[in-house]
PDB file of C-alpha atoms in Angstrom:
ATOM      1  CA  UNK A   1     -14.216   0.474  -6.539  1.00 60.00           C
ATOM      2  CA  UNK A   2     -11.553   0.462  -9.205  1.00 64.00           C
ATOM      3  CA  UNK A   3      -9.637   3.206  -7.399  1.00 78.00           C
ATOM      4  CA  UNK A   4      -7.963   6.006  -9.266  1.00 82.00           C
ATOM      5  CA  UNK A   5      -7.348   5.939 -12.991  1.00 84.00           C
ATOM      6  CA  UNK A   6      -3.964   6.223 -14.638  1.00 86.00           C
ATOM      7  CA  UNK A   7      -2.733   8.569 -17.339  1.00 82.00           C
ATOM      8  CA  UNK A   8      -3.658   6.063 -20.068  1.00 88.00           C
ATOM      9  CA  UNK A   9      -6.774   4.724 -18.328  1.00 85.00           C
ATOM     10  CA  UNK A  10      -5.151   2.053 -16.166  1.00 88.00           C
ATOM     11  CA  UNK A  11      -7.325   1.144 -13.160  1.00 90.00           C
ATOM     12  CA  UNK A  12      -5.629   1.161  -9.765  1.00 89.00           C
ATOM     13  CA  UNK A  13      -7.377  -1.827  -8.189  1.00 89.00           C
ATOM     14  CA  UNK A  14      -5.923  -4.639 -10.340  1.00 91.00           C
ATOM     15  CA  UNK A  15      -2.404  -3.206 -10.037  1.00 95.00           C
ATOM     16  CA  UNK A  16      -2.739  -2.956  -6.257  1.00 93.00           C
ATOM     17  CA  UNK A  17      -3.689  -6.622  -6.132  1.00 94.00           C
ATOM     18  CA  UNK A  18      -0.731  -7.658  -8.318  1.00 96.00           C
ATOM     19  CA  UNK A  19       1.683  -5.761  -6.089  1.00 97.00           C
ATOM     20  CA  UNK A  20       0.076  -7.170  -2.923  1.00 97.00           C
ATOM     21  CA  UNK A  21       0.384 -10.732  -4.230  1.00 97.00           C
ATOM     22  CA  UNK A  22       4.030 -10.192  -5.162  1.00 98.00           C
ATOM     23  CA  UNK A  23       4.755  -8.715  -1.728  1.00 98.00           C
ATOM     24  CA  UNK A  24       2.954 -11.661  -0.129  1.00 98.00           C
ATOM     25  CA  UNK A  25       5.221 -14.098  -1.975  1.00 98.00           C
ATOM     26  CA  UNK A  26       8.337 -12.173  -0.910  1.00 98.00           C
ATOM     27  CA  UNK A  27       7.216 -12.055   2.725  1.00 98.00           C
ATOM     28  CA  UNK A  28       6.324 -15.736   2.813  1.00 98.00           C
ATOM     29  CA  UNK A  29       9.754 -16.605   1.395  1.00 97.00           C
ATOM     30  CA  UNK A  30      11.131 -15.049   4.612  1.00 96.00           C
ATOM     31  CA  UNK A  31       8.806 -17.104   6.791  1.00 96.00           C
ATOM     32  CA  UNK A  32       6.240 -14.382   7.456  1.00 97.00           C
ATOM     33  CA  UNK A  33       2.596 -15.353   7.789  1.00 97.00           C
ATOM     34  CA  UNK A  34       0.558 -13.118   5.489  1.00 97.00           C
ATOM     35  CA  UNK A  35      -3.181 -12.532   5.612  1.00 95.00           C
ATOM     36  CA  UNK A  36      -4.650 -10.776   2.611  1.00 93.00           C
ATOM     37  CA  UNK A  37      -7.836  -8.755   2.956  1.00 89.00           C
ATOM     38  CA  UNK A  38      -8.459  -9.196  -0.770  1.00 85.00           C
ATOM     39  CA  UNK A  39      -7.300 -11.971  -3.098  1.00 85.00           C
ATOM     40  CA  UNK A  40      -9.393 -11.209  -6.189  1.00 69.00           C
ATOM     41  CA  UNK A  41     -11.197  -8.303  -7.865  1.00 69.00           C
ATOM     42  CA  UNK A  42     -14.397  -8.794  -5.891  1.00 68.00           C
ATOM     43  CA  UNK A  43     -15.329  -6.239  -3.255  1.00 66.00           C
ATOM     44  CA  UNK A  44     -15.734  -7.272   0.370  1.00 72.00           C
ATOM     45  CA  UNK A  45     -19.052  -5.460   0.790  1.00 69.00           C
ATOM     46  CA  UNK A  46     -22.467  -7.017   1.178  1.00 71.00           C
ATOM     47  CA  UNK A  47     -24.570  -7.003  -1.999  1.00 75.00           C
ATOM     48  CA  UNK A  48     -27.202  -5.236   0.118  1.00 78.00           C
ATOM     49  CA  UNK A  49     -24.882  -2.494   1.396  1.00 72.00           C
ATOM     50  CA  UNK A  50     -26.120   1.058   0.862  1.00 81.00           C
ATOM     51  CA  UNK A  51     -22.520   2.341   1.055  1.00 78.00           C
ATOM     52  CA  UNK A  52     -20.291  -0.284  -0.555  1.00 74.00           C
ATOM     53  CA  UNK A  53     -17.014   1.572   0.127  1.00 76.00           C
ATOM     54  CA  UNK A  54     -17.803   1.914   3.843  1.00 80.00           C
ATOM     55  CA  UNK A  55     -18.983  -1.690   4.094  1.00 76.00           C
ATOM     56  CA  UNK A  56     -15.802  -2.872   2.351  1.00 79.00           C
ATOM     57  CA  UNK A  57     -13.628  -0.908   4.794  1.00 81.00           C
ATOM     58  CA  UNK A  58     -15.507  -2.324   7.803  1.00 86.00           C
ATOM     59  CA  UNK A  59     -14.913  -5.878   6.557  1.00 84.00           C
ATOM     60  CA  UNK A  60     -11.195  -5.129   6.109  1.00 87.00           C
ATOM     61  CA  UNK A  61     -11.069  -3.707   9.634  1.00 90.00           C
ATOM     62  CA  UNK A  62     -12.659  -6.875  10.997  1.00 93.00           C
ATOM     63  CA  UNK A  63     -10.168  -9.089   9.131  1.00 90.00           C
ATOM     64  CA  UNK A  64      -7.308  -7.060  10.617  1.00 91.00           C
ATOM     65  CA  UNK A  65      -8.738  -7.164  14.137  1.00 93.00           C
ATOM     66  CA  UNK A  66      -9.258 -10.933  13.965  1.00 93.00           C
ATOM     67  CA  UNK A  67      -5.725 -11.491  12.644  1.00 94.00           C
ATOM     68  CA  UNK A  68      -4.011  -9.448  15.390  1.00 96.00           C
ATOM     69  CA  UNK A  69      -1.108  -8.712  13.022  1.00 95.00           C
ATOM     70  CA  UNK A  70       2.370  -7.450  13.810  1.00 96.00           C
ATOM     71  CA  UNK A  71       1.755  -4.776  11.168  1.00 97.00           C
ATOM     72  CA  UNK A  72      -0.586  -3.842   8.315  1.00 96.00           C
ATOM     73  CA  UNK A  73       0.494  -2.786   4.818  1.00 97.00           C
ATOM     74  CA  UNK A  74      -2.117  -1.334   2.475  1.00 94.00           C
ATOM     75  CA  UNK A  75      -0.892  -1.135  -1.140  1.00 95.00           C
ATOM     76  CA  UNK A  76      -2.047   1.677  -3.449  1.00 93.00           C
ATOM     77  CA  UNK A  77      -1.150   3.666  -6.537  1.00 94.00           C
ATOM     78  CA  UNK A  78      -1.331   7.435  -6.250  1.00 90.00           C
ATOM     79  CA  UNK A  79      -2.984   9.948  -8.544  1.00 87.00           C
ATOM     80  CA  UNK A  80      -2.943  13.727  -8.701  1.00 89.00           C
ATOM     81  CA  UNK A  81      -4.262  16.344 -11.111  1.00 83.00           C
ATOM     82  CA  UNK A  82      -0.731  17.645 -11.746  1.00 83.00           C
ATOM     83  CA  UNK A  83       0.579  14.943 -14.055  1.00 82.00           C
ATOM     84  CA  UNK A  84       4.157  15.839 -13.122  1.00 84.00           C
ATOM     85  CA  UNK A  85       3.666  14.393  -9.601  1.00 90.00           C
ATOM     86  CA  UNK A  86       5.617  11.210  -9.050  1.00 92.00           C
ATOM     87  CA  UNK A  87       7.379   9.084  -6.476  1.00 95.00           C
ATOM     88  CA  UNK A  88       6.646   6.275  -4.035  1.00 96.00           C
ATOM     89  CA  UNK A  89       5.647   7.405  -0.559  1.00 97.00           C
ATOM     90  CA  UNK A  90       4.449   5.856   2.695  1.00 98.00           C
ATOM     91  CA  UNK A  91       1.753   7.250   5.009  1.00 97.00           C
ATOM     92  CA  UNK A  92       1.211   6.481   8.698  1.00 97.00           C
ATOM     93  CA  UNK A  93      -1.016   7.406  11.643  1.00 95.00           C
ATOM     94  CA  UNK A  94       0.681  10.288  13.482  1.00 95.00           C
ATOM     95  CA  UNK A  95      -0.649   8.996  16.811  1.00 95.00           C
ATOM     96  CA  UNK A  96       1.016   5.585  16.471  1.00 95.00           C
ATOM     97  CA  UNK A  97       4.799   5.693  16.952  1.00 97.00           C
ATOM     98  CA  UNK A  98       5.241   2.133  15.627  1.00 97.00           C
ATOM     99  CA  UNK A  99       3.368   3.059  12.450  1.00 97.00           C
ATOM    100  CA  UNK A 100       5.785   5.946  11.981  1.00 98.00           C
ATOM    101  CA  UNK A 101       8.785   3.655  12.514  1.00 98.00           C
ATOM    102  CA  UNK A 102       7.383   1.161   9.993  1.00 98.00           C
ATOM    103  CA  UNK A 103       6.753   3.928   7.451  1.00 98.00           C
ATOM    104  CA  UNK A 104      10.264   5.324   7.918  1.00 98.00           C
ATOM    105  CA  UNK A 105      11.845   1.923   7.289  1.00 98.00           C
ATOM    106  CA  UNK A 106       9.909   1.407   4.053  1.00 98.00           C
ATOM    107  CA  UNK A 107      10.474   4.988   2.860  1.00 98.00           C
ATOM    108  CA  UNK A 108      14.214   4.609   3.536  1.00 98.00           C
ATOM    109  CA  UNK A 109      14.251   1.594   1.206  1.00 98.00           C
ATOM    110  CA  UNK A 110      12.282   3.478  -1.454  1.00 98.00           C
ATOM    111  CA  UNK A 111      14.829   6.302  -1.324  1.00 97.00           C
ATOM    112  CA  UNK A 112      17.694   3.800  -1.660  1.00 97.00           C
ATOM    113  CA  UNK A 113      16.162   1.703  -4.443  1.00 96.00           C
ATOM    114  CA  UNK A 114      13.852   3.947  -6.490  1.00 95.00           C
ATOM    115  CA  UNK A 115      15.256   6.975  -8.304  1.00 89.00           C
ATOM    116  CA  UNK A 116      12.171   9.198  -7.968  1.00 92.00           C
ATOM    117  CA  UNK A 117      10.913   8.211  -4.493  1.00 95.00           C
ATOM    118  CA  UNK A 118       9.574  10.976  -2.268  1.00 95.00           C
ATOM    119  CA  UNK A 119      12.136  12.124   0.283  1.00 96.00           C
ATOM    120  CA  UNK A 120      10.011  11.541   3.393  1.00 96.00           C
ATOM    121  CA  UNK A 121       7.081   9.515   4.609  1.00 96.00           C
ATOM    122  CA  UNK A 122       4.054  11.495   5.809  1.00 96.00           C
ATOM    123  CA  UNK A 123       1.343  11.138   8.386  1.00 96.00           C
ATOM    124  CA  UNK A 124      -2.131  10.851   6.924  1.00 91.00           C
ATOM    125  CA  UNK A 125      -5.696  10.846   8.151  1.00 89.00           C
ATOM    126  CA  UNK A 126      -6.991   7.699   6.451  1.00 89.00           C
ATOM    127  CA  UNK A 127      -9.562   5.222   7.712  1.00 85.00           C
ATOM    128  CA  UNK A 128      -7.271   2.207   7.356  1.00 86.00           C
ATOM    129  CA  UNK A 129      -4.596   3.922   9.429  1.00 90.00           C
ATOM    130  CA  UNK A 130      -6.962   5.179  12.120  1.00 90.00           C
ATOM    131  CA  UNK A 131      -9.169   2.120  12.499  1.00 89.00           C
ATOM    132  CA  UNK A 132      -6.681  -0.236  14.120  1.00 90.00           C
ATOM    133  CA  UNK A 133      -4.238  -0.291  17.019  1.00 93.00           C
ATOM    134  CA  UNK A 134      -1.696  -2.259  14.977  1.00 95.00           C
ATOM    135  CA  UNK A 135       1.202  -0.511  13.219  1.00 96.00           C
ATOM    136  CA  UNK A 136      -0.304   0.339   9.834  1.00 96.00           C
ATOM    137  CA  UNK A 137       0.945   2.036   6.704  1.00 97.00           C
ATOM    138  CA  UNK A 138      -0.446   2.985   3.348  1.00 95.00           C
ATOM    139  CA  UNK A 139       2.151   2.465   0.644  1.00 97.00           C
ATOM    140  CA  UNK A 140       1.631   4.590  -2.456  1.00 96.00           C
ATOM    141  CA  UNK A 141       3.875   2.793  -4.940  1.00 97.00           C
ATOM    142  CA  UNK A 142       3.866   5.692  -7.380  1.00 95.00           C
ATOM    143  CA  UNK A 143       1.625   7.970  -9.426  1.00 94.00           C
ATOM    144  CA  UNK A 144      -0.347   6.274 -12.184  1.00 94.00           C
ATOM    145  CA  UNK A 145      -1.460   9.767 -13.223  1.00 92.00           C
ATOM    146  CA  UNK A 146       2.139  10.413 -14.372  1.00 92.00           C
ATOM    147  CA  UNK A 147       2.694   9.010 -17.870  1.00 93.00           C
ATOM    148  CA  UNK A 148       6.255   7.763 -17.290  1.00 94.00           C
ATOM    149  CA  UNK A 149       5.629   6.437 -13.800  1.00 94.00           C
ATOM    150  CA  UNK A 150       2.469   4.629 -14.909  1.00 94.00           C
ATOM    151  CA  UNK A 151       4.550   2.697 -17.446  1.00 95.00           C
ATOM    152  CA  UNK A 152       7.103   1.852 -14.752  1.00 95.00           C
ATOM    153  CA  UNK A 153       4.373   0.703 -12.358  1.00 96.00           C
ATOM    154  CA  UNK A 154       3.001  -1.627 -15.035  1.00 96.00           C
ATOM    155  CA  UNK A 155       6.377  -3.300 -15.620  1.00 96.00           C
ATOM    156  CA  UNK A 156       7.302  -6.547 -13.892  1.00 97.00           C
ATOM    157  CA  UNK A 157      10.829  -5.320 -13.135  1.00 97.00           C
ATOM    158  CA  UNK A 158       9.624  -2.179 -11.344  1.00 97.00           C
ATOM    159  CA  UNK A 159       6.920  -4.079  -9.447  1.00 97.00           C
ATOM    160  CA  UNK A 160       9.593  -6.471  -8.186  1.00 98.00           C
ATOM    161  CA  UNK A 161      11.833  -3.560  -7.187  1.00 98.00           C
ATOM    162  CA  UNK A 162       9.026  -1.797  -5.285  1.00 98.00           C
ATOM    163  CA  UNK A 163       7.909  -4.978  -3.512  1.00 98.00           C
ATOM    164  CA  UNK A 164      11.499  -5.887  -2.648  1.00 98.00           C
ATOM    165  CA  UNK A 165      11.936  -2.400  -1.171  1.00 98.00           C
ATOM    166  CA  UNK A 166       8.800  -2.840   0.931  1.00 98.00           C
ATOM    167  CA  UNK A 167      10.042  -6.261   2.102  1.00 98.00           C
ATOM    168  CA  UNK A 168      13.409  -4.770   3.116  1.00 98.00           C
ATOM    169  CA  UNK A 169      11.573  -2.045   5.036  1.00 98.00           C
ATOM    170  CA  UNK A 170       9.467  -4.645   6.834  1.00 98.00           C
ATOM    171  CA  UNK A 171      12.555  -6.653   7.745  1.00 97.00           C
ATOM    172  CA  UNK A 172      14.279  -3.497   8.988  1.00 97.00           C
ATOM    173  CA  UNK A 173      11.260  -2.685  11.141  1.00 97.00           C
ATOM    174  CA  UNK A 174      11.203  -6.186  12.633  1.00 95.00           C
ATOM    175  CA  UNK A 175      14.881  -6.056  13.667  1.00 89.00           C
TER     176      UNK A 175
END
């Protein structure tokens, strides 16, 4: 699943992976142990799966459960039919107070470091947030459906700024 498609045809999936790898490097430089659910463009589903998306999500859930992490960060790029939509935003499970605290820390860093970040994090009803007891967030780094933001999201400088902001949010949560 390539994910959503950007204004100029950019696929979400490869960008997500680039951001996740950059965040991994930042986290490891602070001594954090990082377990990635995906390290390449291959899906995690069985070649025999009738529902590849569902199978992929179940494998991710199992990886998370086996890891027993302190927290889970799922990296994404957002898309919306209104091409004017923009801004990084974090989503959390409303029934998990630690997820909310984690989301608030990351969103606070987005607001401080990114000029067009959304003003608040939001609770969301997403499988990856609801399928685990561990504090989990979905980080939407920005809207690839917005022409200007797509170009920012593709730049090395902006990727570093977003990942640094996420790192600072993680560190704030851990303190």
